[in-house]
Amino acid sequence: MSRLNPRQQEALLYISGPLLVLAGAGSGKTSVITRKIAYLIEKCGYEARHVAALTFTNKAAREMKERVGALLQGGNAKGLTVSTFHNLGMNIIRREHKALGFKPGFSIFDDQDTRALLKDLLLHNDEDADQVDAVAGQISNWKNEMIEPEQALQYAQGPFDILAARAYEAYQTSLRAYNAVDFDDLIWIPAKLFEQQPEVLQRWQNRIRYLLVDEYQDTNLSQYKLVRQLVGHRGMLTVVGDDDQSIYAWRGARPENLEQLQKDFPSLKVVKLEQNYRSTQRILKAANTLIANNPHVFDKSLWSEMAFGDELKVIHNRNEEAECERIATDILDRHLRGGIAFKDFAILYRGNHQARLLELKLQGFQVPYKLSGGTSFFSRAEIKDLMGYLKVLVNPDDDNAFLRIINMPRREIGPTTLQKLGEYANERDVSMFRAIDELGLETRLPGQAVERLRRFSSWMNRLSEQCERHDPVQFIREMIMDIDYEGWIRQNTASDAAADRRIQNVWTLVDSIKNTLERLQEDDPEAGIKEAISRLLLIDMMDRQEEEDDSNRVQLMTLHASKGLEFPHVYLMGMEEELLPHRNSIEDGNIEEERRLAYVGITRARQTLIMTLASTRKQYGEKIDCAPSRFLDELPPEDLIVEGLGETNEKVNRARGQATLNSLRSLFD
């Protein structure tokens, strides 16, 4: 506690009512949250099981839980909830499944599952399946705004809205039939439940008596409502947020939720954390000057006790190729001559497409890098196949998973058989898997087809029973051997090396299931394979781009992905109109969010910041002229060094390039 500054101390000690901690970038908010949790348990008489902390990523939740565990002695942390919003929602649905009308072991649809189902529904109704992404996005927005299908239909205007509303209605009906929920449902369903059944809400209010929420500016309407419901009239709430770092409006985040707090909780206390422990004062001055152009409900200004620091650089380049080459050579130069580790550099950009040429240039100069946004482990075909088996194992009503696995490996069950099975299942209002064992199916399908289906069904049922009675992980291993999945992979993979990698992925998944089950049983001895698989699926959905890598590589990522991170040396590329700010945001008049995005980029830098832009870019094969970003004009000119705008600078640039090459040559002398 002694290491906390006065404002942090104030935020820690205030527990008599609702509190908003307005925490600027790099102001030590995680320390405040973790210490406050420990303070509530050790000094204020709260039992750990009555305290909950919510955040948005698994990584943040893990870090918070580890730090709290280190602060609390003995078993004082037992029962403490530190999780994502969606994990809490999943637990609420799991515990209240009877009240919600769900069977145990409900499925969670990821984005791919959602789009596959919506595509089938659109095609079934002779609609344009090319619009599936737009329809999925609209349904997600409606759920975040807590709009029911019938309300969407009622207020739909124009052909697309009508199409999306009808798809929404059919989609929800299908999810119910499959005993499934999607990602947005994990928040929306508990919020609806609490609204409709006050006695259930009271039970959860008694369970969670003090609530802390991180990154509050990123909450959408349904998340805000869930928080407000859980807190109730007691007001035992601490939220931490920064309206200047609200950059997720496109996925429903509402920075105005910070302002709404004052209306819902008139006694709200506001504590501002303005001391920054990350960046030089010059970087903070630039960030403050930029963001001052946005309107604010709560004014704040970041400051630091660190040195004033180096000037910020703005480097103009002829085109995007020159921009990428300049960044690559600059990093190599600073690495060779300055001894800066590659991992201390980060290159940030507005869109993923900007990374393609950059990768080529980094490869050309042999600069190692890590590109954020690679293929998720759970998105790999072999993993989705096996997870399909496991989904049906724990939830036989999951038709999506059933259709994926029924002919993998081949069981000579053709599309006509599956179509007739599906029609029969719909008529009977049961899942396709359950329909297999109904006597009536024999009137619809040839005897041989029924026999093949029932052979599969009885095998899965036997496996399910064994998983319930014995060690489930052992029987999952036996299942993999039973279907000769390794042989299937080798037959359907181009090379032995690639097949080996895929097989290794399979056994990595089995180990993950085993470890997840063991961790769950530490908190809940009754937890079984169903809970372990649900937890794995949710972790993947939340955590696809959170792979930790400590190797010595330059970090490449979008500005959105960089939020919450920091790096000694940052390159912010593409500082041009229609890139940052993005063209869509200019057309929509949403410059404020783009300015917040630039602010996030600037405040990632600890020591140095270099901004780059191009005079021309290729677009659809044509060269177009680019204008410098308006945000450059909003930075303090006295703190900028501008390069690349004249002959003198060209000479400087050539000299710099030659020096880099000389440094390279010296390595081999």
XYZ file of C-alpha atoms in Angstrom:
669
model
C 0.000 0.000 0.000
C 2.888 2.292 0.663
C 3.817 2.217 -3.011
C 0.464 3.591 -4.133
C 0.253 7.293 -4.971
C -2.379 9.426 -3.141
C -5.066 9.058 -5.829
C -4.526 5.291 -6.092
C -4.729 5.076 -2.294
C -7.993 7.015 -2.339
C -9.475 4.606 -4.900
C -8.339 1.633 -2.841
C -9.800 2.789 0.482
C -13.199 4.037 -0.724
C -15.749 1.259 -0.136
C -18.811 3.077 1.164
C -20.527 3.498 -2.223
C -20.197 3.291 -6.004
C -16.818 4.436 -7.331
C -15.574 5.339 -10.804
C -11.799 5.220 -11.162
C -10.969 7.261 -14.248
C -7.665 5.634 -15.087
C -5.507 7.112 -17.832
C -3.154 4.980 -19.934
C -0.266 3.546 -17.899
C -1.625 4.865 -14.581
C -1.395 1.584 -12.665
C -5.069 0.638 -12.681
C -4.372 -3.101 -12.407
C -2.460 -2.495 -9.165
C -5.429 -0.589 -7.798
C -7.954 -3.304 -8.719
C -5.872 -6.220 -7.425
C -4.967 -4.461 -4.182
C -8.558 -3.403 -3.655
C -9.718 -7.018 -3.963
C -7.135 -8.005 -1.347
C -8.155 -5.051 0.851
C -11.857 -6.016 0.695
C -11.071 -9.583 1.782
C -8.348 -8.930 4.360
C -9.501 -5.666 5.948
C -13.197 -5.156 5.197
C -14.697 -8.478 6.172
C -15.737 -9.656 2.718
C -15.436 -13.370 2.070
C -13.638 -14.096 -1.214
C -16.689 -15.987 -2.547
C -18.735 -12.769 -2.282
C -16.313 -10.674 -4.369
C -16.219 -10.690 -8.172
C -13.979 -8.872 -10.652
C -14.870 -8.715 -14.342
C -12.748 -7.877 -17.351
C -12.784 -8.500 -21.111
C -9.943 -10.912 -21.885
C -8.754 -14.167 -20.434
C -5.242 -12.789 -20.294
C -6.321 -9.847 -18.103
C -8.366 -12.172 -15.860
C -5.418 -14.568 -15.436
C -3.026 -11.749 -14.618
C -5.446 -10.242 -12.112
C -6.082 -13.569 -10.387
C -2.350 -14.311 -10.133
C -1.616 -10.882 -8.630
C -4.444 -11.178 -6.109
C -3.252 -14.670 -5.172
C 0.229 -13.302 -4.495
C -1.223 -10.593 -2.212
C -3.502 -12.867 -0.181
C -2.052 -15.360 2.251
C -3.140 -18.934 2.693
C -6.494 -19.916 1.280
C -8.068 -16.477 1.570
C -8.672 -16.289 -2.168
C -10.743 -19.493 -2.305
C -14.052 -18.883 -4.070
C -13.026 -15.513 -5.523
C -14.490 -14.828 -8.979
C -12.083 -13.185 -11.428
C -13.344 -13.750 -14.931
C -14.488 -12.295 -18.223
C -18.056 -11.070 -18.599
C -18.770 -14.027 -20.857
C -17.353 -16.584 -18.436
C -19.573 -15.216 -15.675
C -22.545 -15.333 -18.051
C -21.779 -18.946 -18.922
C -21.655 -19.856 -15.215
C -24.993 -18.128 -14.595
C -26.643 -20.015 -17.477
C -25.079 -23.306 -16.327
C -26.342 -22.869 -12.759
C -29.756 -21.561 -13.796
C -30.339 -23.808 -16.822
C -33.604 -25.169 -15.398
C -35.055 -21.701 -14.904
C -33.992 -20.851 -18.472
C -35.412 -24.023 -19.983
C -32.065 -25.425 -21.106
C -30.957 -29.013 -20.752
C -27.571 -29.536 -19.006
C -24.533 -29.434 -21.266
C -25.698 -26.670 -23.627
C -23.497 -25.872 -26.633
C -21.787 -22.547 -27.287
C -21.717 -21.485 -30.944
C -18.620 -19.623 -32.110
C -18.563 -17.218 -35.080
C -18.027 -20.043 -37.569
C -20.931 -22.074 -36.155
C -23.194 -18.999 -36.229
C -22.374 -18.215 -39.845
C -22.796 -21.855 -40.928
C -26.256 -22.023 -39.341
C -27.321 -18.635 -40.734
C -26.126 -19.632 -44.190
C -28.206 -22.823 -44.046
C -31.248 -20.853 -42.906
C -30.858 -18.266 -45.662
C -30.439 -20.938 -48.343
C -33.413 -22.881 -46.954
C -35.591 -19.809 -47.441
C -34.146 -19.048 -50.902
C -32.416 -15.892 -49.624
C -29.044 -14.449 -50.642
C -26.458 -16.360 -48.572
C -23.734 -13.878 -49.636
C -25.134 -11.516 -47.010
C -24.484 -13.943 -44.163
C -21.686 -11.834 -42.593
C -23.795 -8.671 -42.618
C -26.790 -10.556 -41.185
C -24.636 -12.103 -38.424
C -23.284 -8.645 -37.540
C -26.775 -7.144 -37.378
C -28.059 -9.970 -35.151
C -25.074 -9.446 -32.830
C -25.893 -5.710 -32.624
C -29.527 -6.457 -31.803
C -28.541 -8.849 -29.024
C -26.072 -6.346 -27.558
C -28.871 -3.772 -27.550
C -31.226 -6.377 -25.999
C -33.653 -6.309 -28.908
C -35.823 -9.436 -29.325
C -36.497 -10.982 -32.779
C -40.131 -9.835 -32.741
C -39.008 -6.254 -31.950
C -36.477 -6.388 -34.788
C -39.259 -7.512 -37.157
C -41.622 -4.823 -35.912
C -39.179 -1.972 -36.495
C -37.426 -3.334 -39.602
C -37.190 -0.844 -42.464
C -35.840 -1.688 -45.883
C -35.158 -5.091 -47.480
C -31.953 -5.870 -45.566
C -33.424 -5.170 -42.112
C -36.444 -7.350 -42.939
C -34.159 -10.155 -44.201
C -31.944 -9.924 -41.079
C -34.940 -9.820 -38.691
C -36.476 -12.954 -40.269
C -33.120 -14.727 -40.153
C -32.786 -13.628 -36.498
C -36.126 -15.230 -35.611
C -35.260 -18.503 -37.378
C -31.753 -18.459 -35.906
C -33.022 -18.139 -32.317
C -35.531 -20.922 -32.897
C -32.752 -23.173 -34.198
C -30.444 -22.360 -31.281
C -33.190 -23.360 -28.872
C -33.790 -26.564 -30.772
C -30.068 -27.363 -30.603
C -29.902 -26.529 -26.861
C -27.288 -23.947 -27.796
C -26.335 -20.330 -27.163
C -23.994 -18.016 -29.012
C -21.356 -15.627 -27.704
C -23.719 -12.658 -27.320
C -26.313 -14.825 -25.546
C -23.874 -15.379 -22.681
C -24.597 -11.788 -21.557
C -28.066 -11.223 -22.965
C -29.722 -14.341 -21.535
C -28.611 -13.740 -17.886
C -29.693 -10.075 -18.161
C -33.148 -11.161 -19.432
C -33.361 -13.841 -16.734
C -32.620 -11.331 -13.967
C -35.222 -8.958 -15.410
C -37.943 -11.603 -15.556
C -37.195 -13.563 -12.367
C -36.339 -11.252 -9.417
C -35.839 -14.201 -7.048
C -33.012 -15.526 -9.248
C -31.455 -12.053 -9.364
C -31.626 -11.797 -5.570
C -29.798 -15.118 -5.288
C -26.939 -13.780 -7.433
C -26.898 -10.427 -5.605
C -26.405 -12.361 -2.367
C -23.639 -14.328 -4.015
C -21.813 -11.253 -5.444
C -21.774 -8.575 -2.726
C -18.954 -6.461 -4.124
C -18.321 -6.089 -7.843
C -15.255 -4.633 -9.604
C -15.212 -4.032 -13.370
C -12.144 -3.303 -15.499
C -12.120 -1.489 -18.889
C -15.628 -0.205 -18.215
C -15.642 2.037 -21.297
C -15.763 -1.152 -23.427
C -19.100 -2.354 -22.024
C -22.107 -2.574 -24.325
C -25.715 -2.081 -23.272
C -26.345 -5.684 -22.168
C -23.088 -5.795 -20.158
C -23.955 -2.495 -18.497
C -27.404 -3.813 -17.607
C -25.934 -7.005 -16.140
C -23.598 -4.955 -13.919
C -26.417 -2.671 -12.792
C -28.610 -5.696 -11.961
C -25.932 -7.473 -9.939
C -25.041 -4.347 -7.954
C -28.682 -3.468 -7.236
C -29.388 -0.775 -4.644
C -26.381 -1.571 -2.439
C -24.023 0.218 -4.798
C -21.020 -1.873 -3.759
C -19.218 -1.265 -7.016
C -15.845 -0.103 -8.335
C -15.468 0.404 -12.052
C -12.234 1.360 -13.748
C -12.265 2.934 -17.173
C -10.959 5.588 -19.530
C -13.288 7.259 -22.025
C -10.230 8.254 -24.078
C -9.470 4.593 -24.765
C -12.924 3.586 -25.943
C -12.194 2.126 -29.406
C -14.718 -0.675 -29.793
C -17.908 1.120 -30.873
C -17.990 -1.162 -33.933
C -18.704 -4.118 -31.649
C -21.231 -2.344 -29.467
C -19.072 -0.626 -26.797
C -20.642 2.517 -25.373
C -18.254 5.031 -23.761
C -21.387 6.888 -22.656
C -21.853 4.080 -20.094
C -19.348 6.000 -17.946
C -21.633 9.038 -18.015
C -24.684 6.834 -17.394
C -23.140 5.726 -14.102
C -23.702 9.198 -12.651
C -27.396 9.025 -13.537
C -27.917 5.514 -12.179
C -25.807 6.107 -9.073
C -26.208 9.773 -7.973
C -23.781 9.213 -5.058
C -21.014 8.083 -7.469
C -17.525 9.121 -6.384
C -14.972 9.836 -9.149
C -11.220 9.387 -8.608
C -8.853 10.321 -11.446
C -5.569 8.466 -11.947
C -3.492 10.882 -14.031
C 0.065 9.958 -13.090
C 1.534 7.795 -15.848
C 4.254 5.239 -15.098
C 4.879 4.180 -18.701
C 5.820 7.011 -21.033
C 8.083 10.029 -21.228
C 6.505 13.419 -20.545
C 6.887 14.419 -24.210
C 4.869 11.412 -25.410
C 2.175 12.220 -22.826
C 2.137 15.871 -23.870
C 1.481 14.814 -27.476
C -1.265 12.393 -26.381
C -2.948 15.012 -24.144
C -2.812 17.657 -26.907
C -4.369 15.261 -29.438
C -7.194 13.947 -27.273
C -8.117 17.438 -26.049
C -9.810 17.846 -29.456
C -12.501 15.365 -28.308
C -15.385 16.455 -26.026
C -15.140 15.072 -22.473
C -17.549 14.415 -19.631
C -14.556 13.912 -17.322
C -11.457 16.017 -17.979
C -8.029 14.582 -17.193
C -4.434 15.181 -18.189
C -1.711 12.549 -17.984
C 1.636 13.478 -16.442
C 4.832 11.641 -15.576
C 7.818 12.013 -13.293
C 9.966 10.453 -16.018
C 12.341 12.455 -18.199
C 10.907 14.715 -20.915
C 12.312 12.354 -23.540
C 13.191 12.370 -27.226
C 11.223 14.234 -29.870
C 8.582 12.354 -31.773
C 9.496 11.657 -35.394
C 7.218 12.029 -38.407
C 8.695 10.390 -41.515
C 7.234 11.113 -44.961
C 7.847 8.476 -47.648
C 7.294 8.363 -51.407
C 5.030 5.339 -51.302
C 4.032 2.381 -49.132
C 7.046 0.340 -50.260
C 9.440 3.088 -49.168
C 7.493 3.401 -45.882
C 7.866 -0.302 -45.065
C 11.536 -0.338 -46.111
C 12.282 2.695 -43.962
C 10.708 1.043 -40.899
C 12.600 -2.221 -41.512
C 15.991 -0.517 -42.001
C 15.401 1.811 -39.051
C 14.703 -1.117 -36.720
C 17.733 -2.993 -38.025
C 19.913 0.110 -37.606
C 18.766 0.675 -34.007
C 19.226 -3.016 -33.235
C 22.758 -3.190 -34.644
C 24.089 0.175 -33.500
C 21.996 0.765 -30.411
C 21.821 -2.791 -29.138
C 18.022 -2.621 -28.815
C 16.381 -6.064 -28.691
C 13.920 -6.806 -31.499
C 11.164 -7.578 -28.958
C 11.341 -3.955 -27.746
C 9.926 -2.702 -31.075
C 6.278 -2.689 -32.065
C 4.769 -1.649 -35.386
C 1.124 -0.617 -35.179
C -1.305 -0.042 -38.037
C -4.995 0.630 -38.672
C -5.752 -2.417 -40.836
C -4.249 -5.881 -41.258
C -3.702 -5.309 -44.995
C -0.896 -2.865 -44.127
C 1.180 -5.744 -42.725
C 1.576 -7.677 -46.010
C 4.257 -5.518 -47.619
C 5.810 -4.848 -44.212
C 6.323 -8.581 -43.685
C 8.166 -8.898 -46.992
C 10.503 -6.024 -46.132
C 11.241 -7.387 -42.650
C 11.941 -10.796 -44.151
C 14.216 -9.189 -46.750
C 16.325 -7.557 -44.030
C 16.166 -10.701 -41.847
C 14.350 -8.900 -39.058
C 12.424 -11.482 -36.978
C 8.821 -10.575 -36.264
C 5.612 -11.882 -34.756
C 2.363 -11.076 -36.521
C -0.598 -10.828 -34.168
C -3.690 -12.492 -35.537
C -2.526 -15.949 -36.695
C -4.731 -19.028 -37.009
C -6.401 -20.000 -33.771
C -5.557 -23.447 -32.462
C -9.280 -24.267 -32.294
C -9.816 -23.082 -35.883
C -7.640 -25.880 -37.283
C -9.590 -28.550 -39.157
C -8.376 -31.478 -37.044
C -9.297 -29.666 -33.824
C -12.744 -28.651 -35.096
C -13.318 -32.276 -36.128
C -12.517 -33.666 -32.685
C -14.340 -30.876 -30.891
C -17.337 -31.839 -33.042
C -17.208 -35.340 -31.547
C -16.866 -33.928 -28.052
C -19.725 -31.449 -28.566
C -22.077 -34.288 -29.564
C -20.755 -36.338 -26.644
C -21.791 -33.674 -24.138
C -24.790 -32.325 -26.056
C -26.450 -34.779 -28.479
C -28.787 -31.984 -29.620
C -25.966 -30.054 -31.338
C -26.926 -30.616 -34.989
C -24.061 -28.511 -36.309
C -21.479 -30.721 -34.630
C -23.383 -33.874 -35.619
C -23.309 -32.922 -39.301
C -19.580 -32.242 -39.113
C -18.652 -35.652 -37.709
C -21.199 -38.103 -39.095
C -19.025 -38.811 -42.147
C -15.622 -38.087 -40.738
C -14.085 -40.616 -41.220
C -16.370 -41.923 -43.989
C -19.306 -44.084 -42.846
C -21.091 -44.309 -46.199
C -23.906 -42.077 -44.984
C -24.844 -39.967 -47.992
C -26.375 -36.454 -48.291
C -29.825 -37.861 -49.223
C -29.874 -39.900 -46.011
C -28.893 -36.838 -43.965
C -31.467 -34.642 -45.677
C -34.283 -37.120 -44.924
C -33.010 -37.516 -41.360
C -33.069 -33.724 -40.944
C -36.626 -33.461 -42.295
C -37.821 -36.219 -39.957
C -36.065 -34.598 -36.972
C -37.730 -31.238 -37.729
C -41.160 -32.839 -37.964
C -40.611 -34.608 -34.655
C -39.040 -31.506 -33.056
C -35.972 -33.439 -31.938
C -32.293 -33.261 -32.825
C -30.915 -35.331 -35.691
C -28.923 -37.518 -33.300
C -31.972 -38.322 -31.150
C -34.107 -38.943 -34.245
C -31.838 -41.858 -35.217
C -33.230 -44.102 -32.481
C -36.912 -43.327 -33.133
C -38.873 -46.207 -34.665
C -40.600 -43.891 -37.122
C -37.310 -43.279 -38.943
C -37.581 -46.750 -40.469
C -40.529 -45.568 -42.584
C -38.427 -42.808 -44.136
C -35.079 -44.479 -44.832
C -33.857 -47.769 -46.293
C -32.903 -50.404 -43.728
C -29.196 -50.224 -44.590
C -29.085 -46.431 -44.008
C -30.893 -46.785 -40.667
C -28.467 -49.535 -39.627
C -25.429 -47.349 -40.382
C -26.885 -44.401 -38.486
C -27.761 -46.552 -35.467
C -24.347 -48.151 -35.445
C -22.901 -44.632 -35.066
C -25.532 -43.662 -32.474
C -24.972 -46.706 -30.248
C -21.208 -46.221 -30.422
C -21.540 -42.583 -29.303
C -24.019 -43.467 -26.544
C -21.695 -46.162 -25.220
C -18.809 -43.702 -25.258
C -20.913 -41.100 -23.415
C -21.805 -43.606 -20.668
C -18.156 -44.563 -20.227
C -17.136 -40.901 -19.968
C -19.730 -40.370 -17.235
C -18.714 -43.455 -15.221
C -14.952 -43.574 -15.683
C -11.988 -41.358 -16.591
C -13.378 -39.347 -19.554
C -9.941 -38.394 -20.895
C -8.973 -42.069 -21.241
C -12.100 -42.789 -23.277
C -11.514 -39.740 -25.473
C -8.089 -41.200 -26.267
C -9.737 -44.534 -27.078
C -12.284 -42.788 -29.298
C -9.478 -41.203 -31.346
C -7.860 -44.613 -31.770
C -11.211 -46.287 -32.507
C -11.959 -44.052 -35.527
C -8.310 -44.291 -36.632
C -8.123 -40.524 -36.781
C -4.359 -40.529 -37.220
C -4.813 -42.696 -40.342
C -7.510 -40.306 -41.603
C -5.148 -37.335 -41.170
C -2.317 -39.084 -43.039
C -4.649 -39.959 -45.925
C -5.904 -36.378 -46.210
C -2.709 -34.369 -45.667
C -0.297 -33.447 -48.421
C 2.971 -34.271 -46.623
C 4.148 -36.468 -43.755
C 5.584 -33.464 -41.916
C 2.265 -31.605 -42.067
C 0.422 -34.771 -40.982
C 2.780 -35.116 -37.987
C 2.023 -31.533 -36.939
C -1.726 -32.132 -37.194
C -1.500 -35.355 -35.171
C 0.515 -33.518 -32.516
C -2.267 -30.909 -32.373
C -4.771 -33.675 -31.656
C -2.873 -34.951 -28.622
C -2.249 -31.379 -27.451
C -6.036 -30.953 -27.405
C -6.456 -34.092 -25.285
C -3.889 -32.747 -22.802
C -5.755 -29.418 -22.703
C -9.017 -31.196 -21.865
C -7.283 -33.128 -19.067
C -5.690 -29.963 -17.596
C -8.915 -27.942 -17.872
C -10.902 -30.680 -16.134
C -8.380 -30.849 -13.284
C -8.457 -27.056 -12.796
C -12.268 -26.980 -12.803
C -12.467 -29.781 -10.233
C -10.250 -27.824 -7.850
C -13.082 -25.255 -7.494
C -16.013 -27.566 -8.202
C -15.480 -31.302 -7.497
C -18.760 -32.037 -9.325
C -17.497 -30.570 -12.607
C -17.214 -33.101 -15.404
C -16.276 -33.433 -19.045
C -19.230 -31.264 -20.167
C -18.005 -28.298 -18.154
C -14.398 -28.825 -19.305
C -15.348 -28.781 -22.992
C -17.631 -25.725 -22.557
C -14.812 -23.921 -20.772
C -12.311 -24.758 -23.534
C -14.651 -23.514 -26.243
C -15.261 -20.260 -24.406
C -11.574 -19.721 -23.703
C -10.865 -20.102 -27.400
C -13.540 -17.622 -28.426
C -12.240 -15.043 -25.938
C -8.575 -15.717 -26.295
C -7.780 -16.426 -29.945
C -5.193 -13.691 -30.261
C -3.754 -13.792 -26.780
C -0.967 -16.282 -27.369
C 2.009 -15.275 -25.277
C 5.406 -15.304 -26.892
C 8.544 -14.111 -25.182
C 10.879 -14.672 -28.130
C 13.028 -11.842 -29.499
C 10.795 -10.632 -32.340
C 9.365 -7.307 -33.502
C 5.658 -7.143 -32.660
C 3.251 -6.393 -35.542
C -0.388 -5.682 -34.697
C -3.391 -3.485 -35.330
C -4.063 -0.492 -33.125
C -7.112 -2.287 -31.722
C -5.001 -5.308 -30.752
C -2.390 -3.109 -29.043
C -4.741 -1.798 -26.356
C -3.501 -2.711 -22.892
C 0.055 -3.347 -24.117
C 3.216 -1.251 -23.977
C 6.539 -1.240 -25.810
C 9.767 0.755 -25.417
C 9.812 1.786 -29.104
C 6.714 2.192 -31.260
C 6.214 2.780 -34.994
C 2.762 4.057 -35.902
C 2.461 3.628 -39.662
C -0.038 4.890 -42.235
C -0.697 8.303 -40.641
C -2.845 9.420 -43.556
C -6.376 10.592 -44.206
C -8.631 7.614 -45.050
C -6.278 5.263 -43.183
C -6.129 6.956 -39.774
C -8.764 8.324 -39.591
C -10.324 5.542 -41.656
C -12.398 6.444 -44.708
C -15.546 4.808 -43.275
C -15.246 6.844 -40.084
C -14.801 10.070 -42.067
C -17.935 9.293 -44.095
C -19.880 8.348 -40.957
C -18.683 11.424 -39.048
C -17.066 9.246 -36.362
C -13.739 11.042 -36.093
C -13.751 11.029 -32.279
C -13.351 7.246 -32.078
C -10.515 7.359 -34.635
C -8.806 10.062 -32.567
C -9.098 7.802 -29.507
C -7.518 5.043 -31.589
C -4.564 7.290 -32.460
C -4.342 8.217 -28.761
C -4.154 4.531 -27.822
C -1.344 4.075 -30.377
C 0.688 6.995 -29.027
C 0.302 5.916 -25.391
C 1.656 2.410 -26.125
C 5.156 3.984 -26.451
C 7.414 4.176 -23.412
C 10.559 5.849 -24.819
C 10.307 6.653 -28.525
C 7.546 7.104 -31.064
C 7.986 7.262 -34.832
C 5.016 7.984 -37.110
C 5.233 7.214 -40.818
C 3.122 7.992 -43.874
C 3.250 7.675 -47.647
C 2.640 10.289 -50.365
C 1.143 7.695 -52.708
C -0.323 4.214 -52.355
C -1.539 1.579 -54.752
C -5.234 0.879 -54.568
C -6.818 -1.704 -56.848
C -3.762 -1.508 -59.107
C -3.852 2.298 -59.399
C -1.585 4.830 -57.742
C -3.484 7.311 -55.558
C -2.265 10.455 -53.776
C -2.442 10.428 -49.974
C -2.929 13.378 -47.621
C -1.290 13.481 -44.168
C -3.606 12.563 -41.292
C -5.359 15.487 -39.637
C -4.130 14.048 -36.328
C -0.551 15.053 -37.201
C -1.698 18.696 -37.276
C -3.181 18.211 -33.804
C 0.181 17.278 -32.246
C 2.447 19.958 -30.692
C 4.809 20.994 -33.554
C 7.625 21.898 -31.148
C 7.883 18.217 -30.135
C 8.113 16.819 -33.674
C 11.053 16.125 -35.969
C 9.781 15.856 -39.539
C 11.800 13.915 -42.127
C 11.391 13.240 -45.823
C 10.021 16.562 -47.034
C 13.000 17.991 -48.926
C 16.333 17.433 -50.646
C 18.256 17.755 -47.434
C 16.196 15.039 -45.895
C 16.683 12.797 -48.902
C 20.434 13.107 -48.343
C 19.952 12.345 -44.670
C 17.845 9.334 -45.548
C 20.436 8.033 -48.021
C 23.204 8.520 -45.479
C 21.166 6.655 -42.874
C 20.570 3.803 -45.298
C 24.279 3.595 -46.083
C 25.156 3.583 -42.375
C 22.759 0.665 -41.844
C 24.335 -1.277 -44.690
C 27.799 -0.561 -43.287
C 26.667 -1.841 -39.906
C 25.425 -5.016 -41.595
C 28.710 -5.503 -43.419
C 30.678 -5.070 -40.218
C 28.902 -8.114 -38.803
C 30.582 -10.286 -41.374
C 34.044 -8.683 -41.287
